[in-house]
Amino acid sequence: MIKNNLVKTISLTIIAMSLAVSNSIYANAEDNVNIEKAKAEIVRGINPTLENGLSLTTDDLEFEEETTVKKHFDYEDTKINLIDEKIYNFKNKQYIKNHYYYGLNSKCIYNEYRGTGGGSLTVLKDGNIYAEFEFCGGNYSGQHGWFGTNGWSQDANYPYWYYFKNGIVQTGWIYDNGKWYYCYSNGEMAHDTTIAGYQLGADGAWIQ
C-alpha cells in the first residue's frame, strides 16, 4: 500500500514537473503562442526593413516578459487606441536600445527604438507599416509620452514615404498642402508613374 502510494506520488510529481516545463515555453499566454515561433515571426518581419548589411537573428532576441500594449506603452496623446492585447517583449542583445514586441492576437510586430531624449515605435502588420509613433523627452513613463505621427514620414530603415494621421498609415488619394498624392494599399507613396490616368512626378505629386 505504501509502495503503491509512493509510486502514485512520484508519477504525479513527474507529470506536474513536465507540465510546468512545457508551459514555460509559452510564457503563460492564453493562446499558447510559442516564444520561438514569435522570434521567427519578428525576424521574418523585421529583416526586410533593415539596411547597411544589418540583419536580425533569433539568437539576437532575448525574451523579457509577457505584458499588454496599454500597460507597456502610453498612448494618451494619440487620439486612438491600438489593440489592447497581450504582447511578448524581446530585447536585442546586440543593440540594447532596440526592443521588439509580438502581438499574440493581431500578429503585429512592434519595432521600438529608445534613444537619448526620444524614440520611435513602428507597428508592422503582414509585412507592411500599420502605424508609427514618436516620443520626445527623456522620461518614457510619463502620461503624455508617445504620440502618433502626422503627415509625411520616411524612416531611415524604410525607403518609401508614408502619410500618417494620428499614427495610422493612410492609403489612396491624399490631398496635402495644395497637391494630390497617391499611396498604395501598403502605405507606400507612388511616384514616377500614372495612377488612374493621373501622372505623378518624382516627388509623388500629381503633375497638372
Tab-separated table of N, CA, C and O in Angstrom, residues 97-202:
chain	number	residue	atom	x	y	z
A	97	LYS	N	19.196	49.363	-27.342
A	97	LYS	CA	18.176	50.405	-27.478
A	97	LYS	C	16.994	49.944	-28.324
A	97	LYS	O	15.999	50.651	-28.426
A	98	ASN	N	17.120	48.764	-28.929
A	98	ASN	CA	16.053	48.223	-29.762
A	98	ASN	C	15.291	47.125	-29.028
A	98	ASN	O	15.898	46.216	-28.464
A	99	HIS	N	13.982	47.244	-29.051
A	99	HIS	CA	13.106	46.215	-28.499
A	99	HIS	C	12.079	45.832	-29.550
A	99	HIS	O	11.684	46.645	-30.382
A	100	TYR	N	11.641	44.576	-29.484
A	100	TYR	CA	10.634	44.088	-30.419
A	100	TYR	C	9.526	43.403	-29.623
A	100	TYR	O	9.785	42.720	-28.637
A	101	TYR	N	8.305	43.584	-30.086
A	101	TYR	CA	7.143	43.014	-29.399
A	101	TYR	C	6.301	42.273	-30.427
A	101	TYR	O	6.123	42.733	-31.560
A	102	TYR	N	5.771	41.141	-30.005
A	102	TYR	CA	4.933	40.336	-30.900
A	102	TYR	C	3.523	40.273	-30.334
A	102	TYR	O	3.309	39.833	-29.203
A	103	GLY	N	2.549	40.732	-31.116
A	103	GLY	CA	1.152	40.722	-30.685
A	103	GLY	C	0.559	39.336	-30.793
A	103	GLY	O	0.511	38.753	-31.881
A	104	LEU	N	0.094	38.788	-29.685
A	104	LEU	CA	-0.368	37.399	-29.672
A	104	LEU	C	-1.673	37.208	-30.429
A	104	LEU	O	-1.950	36.119	-30.920
A	105	ASN	N	-2.492	38.250	-30.522
A	105	ASN	CA	-3.751	38.142	-31.259
A	105	ASN	C	-3.653	38.745	-32.655
A	105	ASN	O	-4.037	38.124	-33.633
A	106	SER	N	-3.143	39.965	-32.754
A	106	SER	CA	-3.078	40.652	-34.042
A	106	SER	C	-1.942	40.159	-34.925
A	106	SER	O	-1.958	40.372	-36.132
A	107	LYS	N	-0.926	39.512	-34.318
A	107	LYS	CA	0.293	39.092	-35.012
A	107	LYS	C	1.096	40.298	-35.504
A	107	LYS	O	1.968	40.158	-36.384
A	108	CYS	N	0.810	41.467	-34.953
A	108	CYS	CA	1.585	42.658	-35.288
A	108	CYS	C	2.974	42.570	-34.661
A	108	CYS	O	3.161	41.939	-33.623
A	109	ILE	N	3.932	43.217	-35.307
A	109	ILE	CA	5.284	43.340	-34.763
A	109	ILE	C	5.511	44.798	-34.412
A	109	ILE	O	5.337	45.684	-35.242
A	110	TYR	N	5.876	45.054	-33.160
A	110	TYR	CA	6.135	46.407	-32.684
A	110	TYR	C	7.651	46.597	-32.608
A	110	TYR	O	8.322	45.940	-31.822
A	111	ASN	N	8.173	47.487	-33.460
A	111	ASN	CA	9.612	47.735	-33.535
A	111	ASN	C	9.903	49.047	-32.817
A	111	ASN	O	9.551	50.117	-33.304
A	112	GLU	N	10.558	48.957	-31.657
A	112	GLU	CA	10.759	50.136	-30.810
A	112	GLU	C	12.225	50.500	-30.681
A	112	GLU	O	13.084	49.638	-30.493
A	113	TYR	N	12.490	51.800	-30.797
A	113	TYR	CA	13.834	52.325	-30.549
A	113	TYR	C	13.733	53.442	-29.520
A	113	TYR	O	12.931	54.362	-29.664
A	114	ARG	N	14.550	53.341	-28.479
A	114	ARG	CA	14.563	54.375	-27.442
A	114	ARG	C	15.969	54.928	-27.298
A	114	ARG	O	16.846	54.285	-26.738
A	115	GLY	N	16.169	56.120	-27.838
A	115	GLY	CA	17.460	56.764	-27.738
A	115	GLY	C	17.467	57.815	-26.645
A	115	GLY	O	16.548	57.915	-25.839
A	116	THR	N	18.516	58.627	-26.629
A	116	THR	CA	18.621	59.693	-25.645
A	116	THR	C	17.712	60.849	-26.047
A	116	THR	O	17.906	61.462	-27.089
A	117	GLY	N	16.701	61.112	-25.236
A	117	GLY	CA	15.809	62.231	-25.496
A	117	GLY	C	14.714	61.962	-26.501
A	117	GLY	O	13.981	62.873	-26.885
A	118	GLY	N	14.561	60.740	-26.953
A	118	GLY	CA	13.490	60.463	-27.910
A	118	GLY	C	13.490	59.026	-28.376
A	118	GLY	O	14.376	58.239	-28.039
A	119	GLY	N	12.490	58.700	-29.157
A	119	GLY	CA	12.386	57.333	-29.647
A	119	GLY	C	11.298	57.222	-30.687
A	119	GLY	O	10.623	58.192	-31.017
A	120	SER	N	11.134	56.006	-31.211
A	120	SER	CA	10.106	55.765	-32.212
A	120	SER	C	9.563	54.351	-32.050
A	120	SER	O	10.232	53.461	-31.525
A	121	LEU	N	8.337	54.168	-32.506
A	121	LEU	CA	7.696	52.859	-32.465
A	121	LEU	C	6.962	52.659	-33.782
A	121	LEU	O	6.047	53.418	-34.107
A	122	THR	N	7.393	51.663	-34.547
A	122	THR	CA	6.744	51.335	-35.810
A	122	THR	C	6.017	50.010	-35.651
A	122	THR	O	6.588	49.038	-35.168
A	123	VAL	N	4.743	50.003	-36.042
A	123	VAL	CA	3.943	48.785	-35.942
A	123	VAL	C	3.810	48.185	-37.335
A	123	VAL	O	3.323	48.842	-38.263
A	124	LEU	N	4.263	46.950	-37.487
A	124	LEU	CA	4.203	46.243	-38.767
A	124	LEU	C	3.118	45.179	-38.719
A	124	LEU	O	2.987	44.447	-37.740
A	125	LYS	N	2.350	45.109	-39.796
A	125	LYS	CA	1.288	44.106	-39.885
A	125	LYS	C	1.324	43.493	-41.279
A	125	LYS	O	1.267	44.221	-42.276
A	126	ASP	N	1.432	42.178	-41.360
A	126	ASP	CA	1.522	41.463	-42.634
A	126	ASP	C	2.663	42.007	-43.490
A	126	ASP	O	2.552	42.108	-44.709
A	127	GLY	N	3.773	42.378	-42.856
A	127	GLY	CA	4.940	42.843	-43.566
A	127	GLY	C	4.901	44.296	-43.992
A	127	GLY	O	5.842	44.796	-44.608
A	128	ASN	N	3.818	45.006	-43.674
A	128	ASN	CA	3.673	46.404	-44.054
A	128	ASN	C	3.548	47.287	-42.821
A	128	ASN	O	3.111	46.838	-41.757
A	129	ILE	N	3.911	48.556	-42.977
A	129	ILE	CA	3.765	49.504	-41.878
A	129	ILE	C	2.288	49.766	-41.630
A	129	ILE	O	1.523	50.064	-42.555
A	130	TYR	N	1.862	49.650	-40.384
A	130	TYR	CA	0.472	49.909	-39.999
A	130	TYR	C	0.358	51.216	-39.235
A	130	TYR	O	-0.600	51.974	-39.413
A	131	ALA	N	1.311	51.493	-38.365
A	131	ALA	CA	1.246	52.706	-37.549
A	131	ALA	C	2.647	53.129	-37.150
A	131	ALA	O	3.591	52.332	-37.188
A	132	GLU	N	2.775	54.399	-36.761
A	132	GLU	CA	4.066	54.914	-36.331
A	132	GLU	C	3.862	55.930	-35.217
A	132	GLU	O	3.002	56.804	-35.318
A	133	PHE	N	4.651	55.797	-34.175
A	133	PHE	CA	4.563	56.699	-33.039
A	133	PHE	C	5.937	57.251	-32.702
A	133	PHE	O	6.954	56.635	-32.999
A	134	GLU	N	5.965	58.408	-32.084
A	134	GLU	CA	7.216	59.061	-31.726
A	134	GLU	C	7.192	59.430	-30.250
A	134	GLU	O	6.140	59.532	-29.637
A	135	PHE	N	8.389	59.642	-29.723
A	135	PHE	CA	8.495	60.074	-28.343
A	135	PHE	C	9.539	61.174	-28.257
A	135	PHE	O	10.603	61.083	-28.847
A	136	CYS	N	9.216	62.237	-27.551
A	136	CYS	CA	10.165	63.321	-27.328
A	136	CYS	C	10.319	63.528	-25.828
A	136	CYS	O	9.324	63.671	-25.116
A	137	GLY	N	11.547	63.536	-25.361
A	137	GLY	CA	11.792	63.683	-23.935
A	137	GLY	C	12.525	62.479	-23.395
A	137	GLY	O	12.668	61.456	-24.072
A	138	GLY	N	13.000	62.575	-22.172
A	138	GLY	CA	13.805	61.503	-21.623
A	138	GLY	C	13.066	60.557	-20.708
A	138	GLY	O	13.601	59.545	-20.297
A	139	ASN	N	11.804	60.852	-20.373
A	139	ASN	CA	11.061	60.011	-19.429
A	139	ASN	C	9.961	59.265	-20.164
A	139	ASN	O	9.005	59.858	-20.636
A	140	TYR	N	10.105	57.937	-20.270
A	140	TYR	CA	9.134	57.147	-21.017
A	140	TYR	C	7.938	56.710	-20.173
A	140	TYR	O	7.057	56.041	-20.654
A	141	SER	N	7.943	57.053	-18.911
A	141	SER	CA	6.852	56.602	-18.052
A	141	SER	C	5.804	57.676	-17.837
A	141	SER	O	4.826	57.467	-17.147
A	142	GLY	N	5.992	58.857	-18.425
A	142	GLY	CA	5.044	59.945	-18.238
A	142	GLY	C	3.719	59.688	-18.912
A	142	GLY	O	3.610	58.878	-19.841
A	143	GLN	N	2.687	60.384	-18.485
A	143	GLN	CA	1.351	60.158	-19.023
A	143	GLN	C	1.265	60.588	-20.488
A	143	GLN	O	0.543	60.001	-21.273
A	144	HIS	N	2.002	61.624	-20.846
A	144	HIS	CA	1.917	62.131	-22.210
A	144	HIS	C	3.252	61.940	-22.917
A	144	HIS	O	3.983	62.880	-23.178
A	145	GLY	N	3.563	60.682	-23.201
A	145	GLY	CA	4.837	60.368	-23.816
A	145	GLY	C	4.730	60.138	-25.309
A	145	GLY	O	5.068	60.989	-26.107
A	146	TRP	N	4.215	58.997	-25.718
A	146	TRP	CA	4.116	58.643	-27.124
A	146	TRP	C	2.999	59.425	-27.802
A	146	TRP	O	1.947	59.651	-27.246
A	147	PHE	N	3.242	59.823	-29.051
A	147	PHE	CA	2.170	60.457	-29.820
A	147	PHE	C	2.258	59.985	-31.261
A	147	PHE	O	3.327	59.627	-31.769
A	148	GLY	N	1.116	59.986	-31.937
A	148	GLY	CA	1.051	59.468	-33.296
A	148	GLY	C	1.679	60.410	-34.300
A	148	GLY	O	1.524	61.626	-34.217
A	149	THR	N	2.390	59.828	-35.263
A	149	THR	CA	2.976	60.616	-36.348
A	149	THR	C	1.870	61.197	-37.210
A	149	THR	O	0.863	60.539	-37.482
A	150	ASN	N	2.056	62.433	-37.658
A	150	ASN	CA	1.114	63.073	-38.573
A	150	ASN	C	1.869	63.613	-39.777
A	150	ASN	O	2.966	64.159	-39.643
A	151	GLY	N	1.267	63.466	-40.958
A	151	GLY	CA	1.893	63.944	-42.178
A	151	GLY	C	2.855	62.938	-42.767
A	151	GLY	O	2.823	61.748	-42.447
A	152	TRP	N	3.743	63.420	-43.622
A	152	TRP	CA	4.680	62.542	-44.317
A	152	TRP	C	5.832	62.124	-43.410
A	152	TRP	O	6.313	62.905	-42.609
A	153	SER	N	6.257	60.887	-43.566
A	153	SER	CA	7.361	60.380	-42.772
A	153	SER	C	8.128	59.343	-43.580
A	153	SER	O	7.540	58.519	-44.277
A	154	GLN	N	9.455	59.399	-43.484
A	154	GLN	CA	10.315	58.407	-44.121
A	154	GLN	C	11.350	57.966	-43.096
A	154	GLN	O	12.338	58.636	-42.860
A	155	ASP	N	11.106	56.833	-42.475
A	155	ASP	CA	12.049	56.303	-41.512
A	155	ASP	C	13.336	55.912	-42.217
A	155	ASP	O	13.327	55.504	-43.380
A	156	ALA	N	14.457	56.025	-41.508
A	156	ALA	CA	15.757	55.720	-42.104
A	156	ALA	C	15.837	54.289	-42.621
A	156	ALA	O	16.573	53.998	-43.561
A	157	ASN	N	15.061	53.384	-42.003
A	157	ASN	CA	15.120	51.983	-42.396
A	157	ASN	C	14.118	51.616	-43.480
A	157	ASN	O	14.049	50.457	-43.890
A	158	TYR	N	13.308	52.595	-43.928
A	158	TYR	CA	12.296	52.315	-44.938
A	158	TYR	C	12.503	53.271	-46.108
A	158	TYR	O	12.546	54.477	-45.932
A	159	PRO	N	12.633	52.770	-47.336
A	159	PRO	CA	12.963	53.625	-48.478
A	159	PRO	C	11.802	54.449	-49.015
A	159	PRO	O	12.015	55.308	-49.863
A	160	TYR	N	10.584	54.191	-48.551
A	160	TYR	CA	9.432	54.870	-49.112
A	160	TYR	C	8.870	55.916	-48.145
A	160	TYR	O	9.106	55.868	-46.943
A	161	TRP	N	8.091	56.818	-48.725
A	161	TRP	CA	7.383	57.811	-47.925
A	161	TRP	C	5.994	57.289	-47.575
A	161	TRP	O	5.353	56.612	-48.378
A	162	TYR	N	5.547	57.613	-46.370
A	162	TYR	CA	4.219	57.221	-45.896
A	162	TYR	C	3.529	58.455	-45.337
A	162	TYR	O	4.176	59.365	-44.826
A	163	TYR	N	2.193	58.441	-45.406
A	163	TYR	CA	1.428	59.559	-44.863
A	163	TYR	C	0.602	59.051	-43.679
A	163	TYR	O	-0.165	58.096	-43.806
A	164	PHE	N	0.778	59.694	-42.514
A	164	PHE	CA	0.125	59.243	-41.292
A	164	PHE	C	-0.901	60.260	-40.791
A	164	PHE	O	-0.732	61.468	-40.966
A	165	LYS	N	-1.920	59.733	-40.165
A	165	LYS	CA	-2.913	60.565	-39.490
A	165	LYS	C	-3.139	59.984	-38.105
A	165	LYS	O	-3.644	58.879	-37.955
A	166	ASN	N	-2.709	60.735	-37.094
A	166	ASN	CA	-2.799	60.262	-35.711
A	166	ASN	C	-2.154	58.883	-35.535
A	166	ASN	O	-2.656	58.034	-34.801
A	167	GLY	N	-1.046	58.686	-36.228
A	167	GLY	CA	-0.291	57.455	-36.057
A	167	GLY	C	-0.596	56.355	-37.047
A	167	GLY	O	0.207	55.443	-37.217
A	168	ILE	N	-1.755	56.411	-37.722
A	168	ILE	CA	-2.164	55.339	-38.623
A	168	ILE	C	-1.818	55.688	-40.064
A	168	ILE	O	-2.123	56.787	-40.535
A	169	VAL	N	-1.193	54.761	-40.772
A	169	VAL	CA	-0.802	54.995	-42.153
A	169	VAL	C	-2.054	55.141	-43.026
A	169	VAL	O	-3.040	54.437	-42.839
A	170	GLN	N	-2.004	56.078	-43.973
A	170	GLN	CA	-3.129	56.351	-44.862
A	170	GLN	C	-2.853	55.779	-46.251
A	170	GLN	O	-1.702	55.665	-46.687
A	171	THR	N	-3.927	55.449	-46.961
A	171	THR	CA	-3.806	54.893	-48.306
A	171	THR	C	-4.750	55.621	-49.255
A	171	THR	O	-5.641	56.361	-48.829
A	172	GLY	N	-4.541	55.395	-50.561
A	172	GLY	CA	-5.390	56.028	-51.568
A	172	GLY	C	-4.925	57.447	-51.874
A	172	GLY	O	-3.785	57.817	-51.633
A	173	TRP	N	-5.856	58.263	-52.391
A	173	TRP	CA	-5.532	59.642	-52.752
A	173	TRP	C	-5.457	60.519	-51.513
A	173	TRP	O	-6.311	60.443	-50.634
A	174	ILE	N	-4.414	61.324	-51.450
A	174	ILE	CA	-4.177	62.195	-50.298
A	174	ILE	C	-3.945	63.618	-50.796
A	174	ILE	O	-3.110	63.851	-51.682
A	175	TYR	N	-4.694	64.554	-50.232
A	175	TYR	CA	-4.531	65.969	-50.580
A	175	TYR	C	-3.761	66.644	-49.464
A	175	TYR	O	-4.201	66.688	-48.320
A	176	ASP	N	-2.580	67.162	-49.803
A	176	ASP	CA	-1.730	67.758	-48.783
A	176	ASP	C	-1.035	68.999	-49.331
A	176	ASP	O	-0.375	68.930	-50.388
A	177	ASN	N	-1.207	70.105	-48.636
A	177	ASN	CA	-0.530	71.355	-48.980
A	177	ASN	C	-0.740	71.755	-50.446
A	177	ASN	O	0.189	72.165	-51.149
A	178	GLY	N	-1.987	71.610	-50.889
A	178	GLY	CA	-2.347	72.049	-52.237
A	178	GLY	C	-2.000	71.077	-53.351
A	178	GLY	O	-2.153	71.409	-54.530
A	179	LYS	N	-1.542	69.860	-53.012
A	179	LYS	CA	-1.166	68.886	-54.028
A	179	LYS	C	-1.809	67.532	-53.732
A	179	LYS	O	-2.097	67.208	-52.580
A	180	TRP	N	-2.007	66.755	-54.807
A	180	TRP	CA	-2.553	65.411	-54.680
A	180	TRP	C	-1.441	64.364	-54.787
A	180	TRP	O	-0.540	64.477	-55.626
A	181	TYR	N	-1.529	63.368	-53.922
A	181	TYR	CA	-0.592	62.259	-53.912
A	181	TYR	C	-1.392	60.957	-53.854
A	181	TYR	O	-2.576	60.952	-53.517
A	182	TYR	N	-0.715	59.860	-54.140
A	182	TYR	CA	-1.381	58.562	-54.045
A	182	TYR	C	-0.485	57.585	-53.287
A	182	TYR	O	0.711	57.456	-53.566
A	183	CYS	N	-1.087	56.889	-52.306
A	183	CYS	CA	-0.367	55.860	-51.544
A	183	CYS	C	-1.022	54.511	-51.792
A	183	CYS	O	-2.249	54.371	-51.698
A	184	TYR	N	-0.190	53.517	-52.095
A	184	TYR	CA	-0.692	52.177	-52.378
A	184	TYR	C	-1.342	51.570	-51.133
A	184	TYR	O	-1.280	52.135	-50.036
A	185	SER	N	-1.924	50.382	-51.308
A	185	SER	CA	-2.631	49.728	-50.199
A	185	SER	C	-1.705	49.379	-49.043
A	185	SER	O	-2.155	49.193	-47.912
A	186	ASN	N	-0.386	49.274	-49.304
A	186	ASN	CA	0.562	49.002	-48.225
A	186	ASN	C	1.124	50.283	-47.615
A	186	ASN	O	2.011	50.241	-46.768
A	187	GLY	N	0.618	51.442	-48.058
A	187	GLY	CA	1.018	52.721	-47.490
A	187	GLY	C	2.133	53.437	-48.223
A	187	GLY	O	2.380	54.620	-47.977
A	188	GLU	N	2.817	52.765	-49.150
A	188	GLU	CA	3.933	53.390	-49.840
A	188	GLU	C	3.440	54.449	-50.835
A	188	GLU	O	2.483	54.216	-51.569
A	189	MET	N	4.091	55.606	-50.857
A	189	MET	CA	3.726	56.673	-51.773
A	189	MET	C	4.154	56.333	-53.192
A	189	MET	O	5.289	55.922	-53.434
A	190	ALA	N	3.253	56.516	-54.149
A	190	ALA	CA	3.563	56.282	-55.551
A	190	ALA	C	4.311	57.482	-56.117
A	190	ALA	O	4.097	58.623	-55.690
A	191	HIS	N	5.192	57.226	-57.079
A	191	HIS	CA	5.901	58.319	-57.753
A	191	HIS	C	6.409	57.822	-59.095
A	191	HIS	O	6.553	56.609	-59.320
A	192	ASP	N	6.655	58.764	-59.997
A	192	ASP	CA	7.147	58.431	-61.341
A	192	ASP	C	6.283	57.369	-62.016
A	192	ASP	O	6.798	56.422	-62.619
A	193	THR	N	4.979	57.542	-61.919
A	193	THR	CA	4.064	56.567	-62.504
A	193	THR	C	2.733	57.248	-62.807
A	193	THR	O	2.554	58.442	-62.542
A	194	THR	N	1.800	56.500	-63.358
A	194	THR	CA	0.469	57.018	-63.670
A	194	THR	C	-0.572	56.192	-62.924
A	194	THR	O	-0.577	54.953	-63.022
A	195	ILE	N	-1.432	56.850	-62.178
A	195	ILE	CA	-2.500	56.192	-61.416
A	195	ILE	C	-3.837	56.695	-61.934
A	195	ILE	O	-4.119	57.905	-61.881
A	196	ALA	N	-4.649	55.780	-62.470
A	196	ALA	CA	-5.993	56.126	-62.971
A	196	ALA	C	-5.940	57.297	-63.954
A	196	ALA	O	-6.817	58.160	-63.968
A	197	GLY	N	-4.893	57.328	-64.764
A	197	GLY	CA	-4.771	58.371	-65.769
A	197	GLY	C	-4.095	59.638	-65.295
A	197	GLY	O	-3.878	60.567	-66.090
A	198	TYR	N	-3.749	59.722	-64.029
A	198	TYR	CA	-3.096	60.912	-63.485
A	198	TYR	C	-1.593	60.651	-63.346
A	198	TYR	O	-1.179	59.700	-62.679
A	199	GLN	N	-0.788	61.512	-63.944
A	199	GLN	CA	0.661	61.339	-63.911
A	199	GLN	C	1.247	61.908	-62.629
A	199	GLN	O	0.978	63.051	-62.266
A	200	LEU	N	2.069	61.097	-61.959
A	200	LEU	CA	2.713	61.513	-60.723
A	200	LEU	C	4.202	61.708	-60.964
A	200	LEU	O	4.848	60.898	-61.630
A	201	GLY	N	4.755	62.783	-60.395
A	201	GLY	CA	6.154	63.111	-60.605
A	201	GLY	C	7.080	62.396	-59.643
A	201	GLY	O	6.671	61.533	-58.849
A	202	ALA	N	8.352	62.779	-59.681
A	202	ALA	CA	9.370	62.160	-58.826
A	202	ALA	C	9.081	62.415	-57.355
A	202	ALA	O	9.444	61.602	-56.494
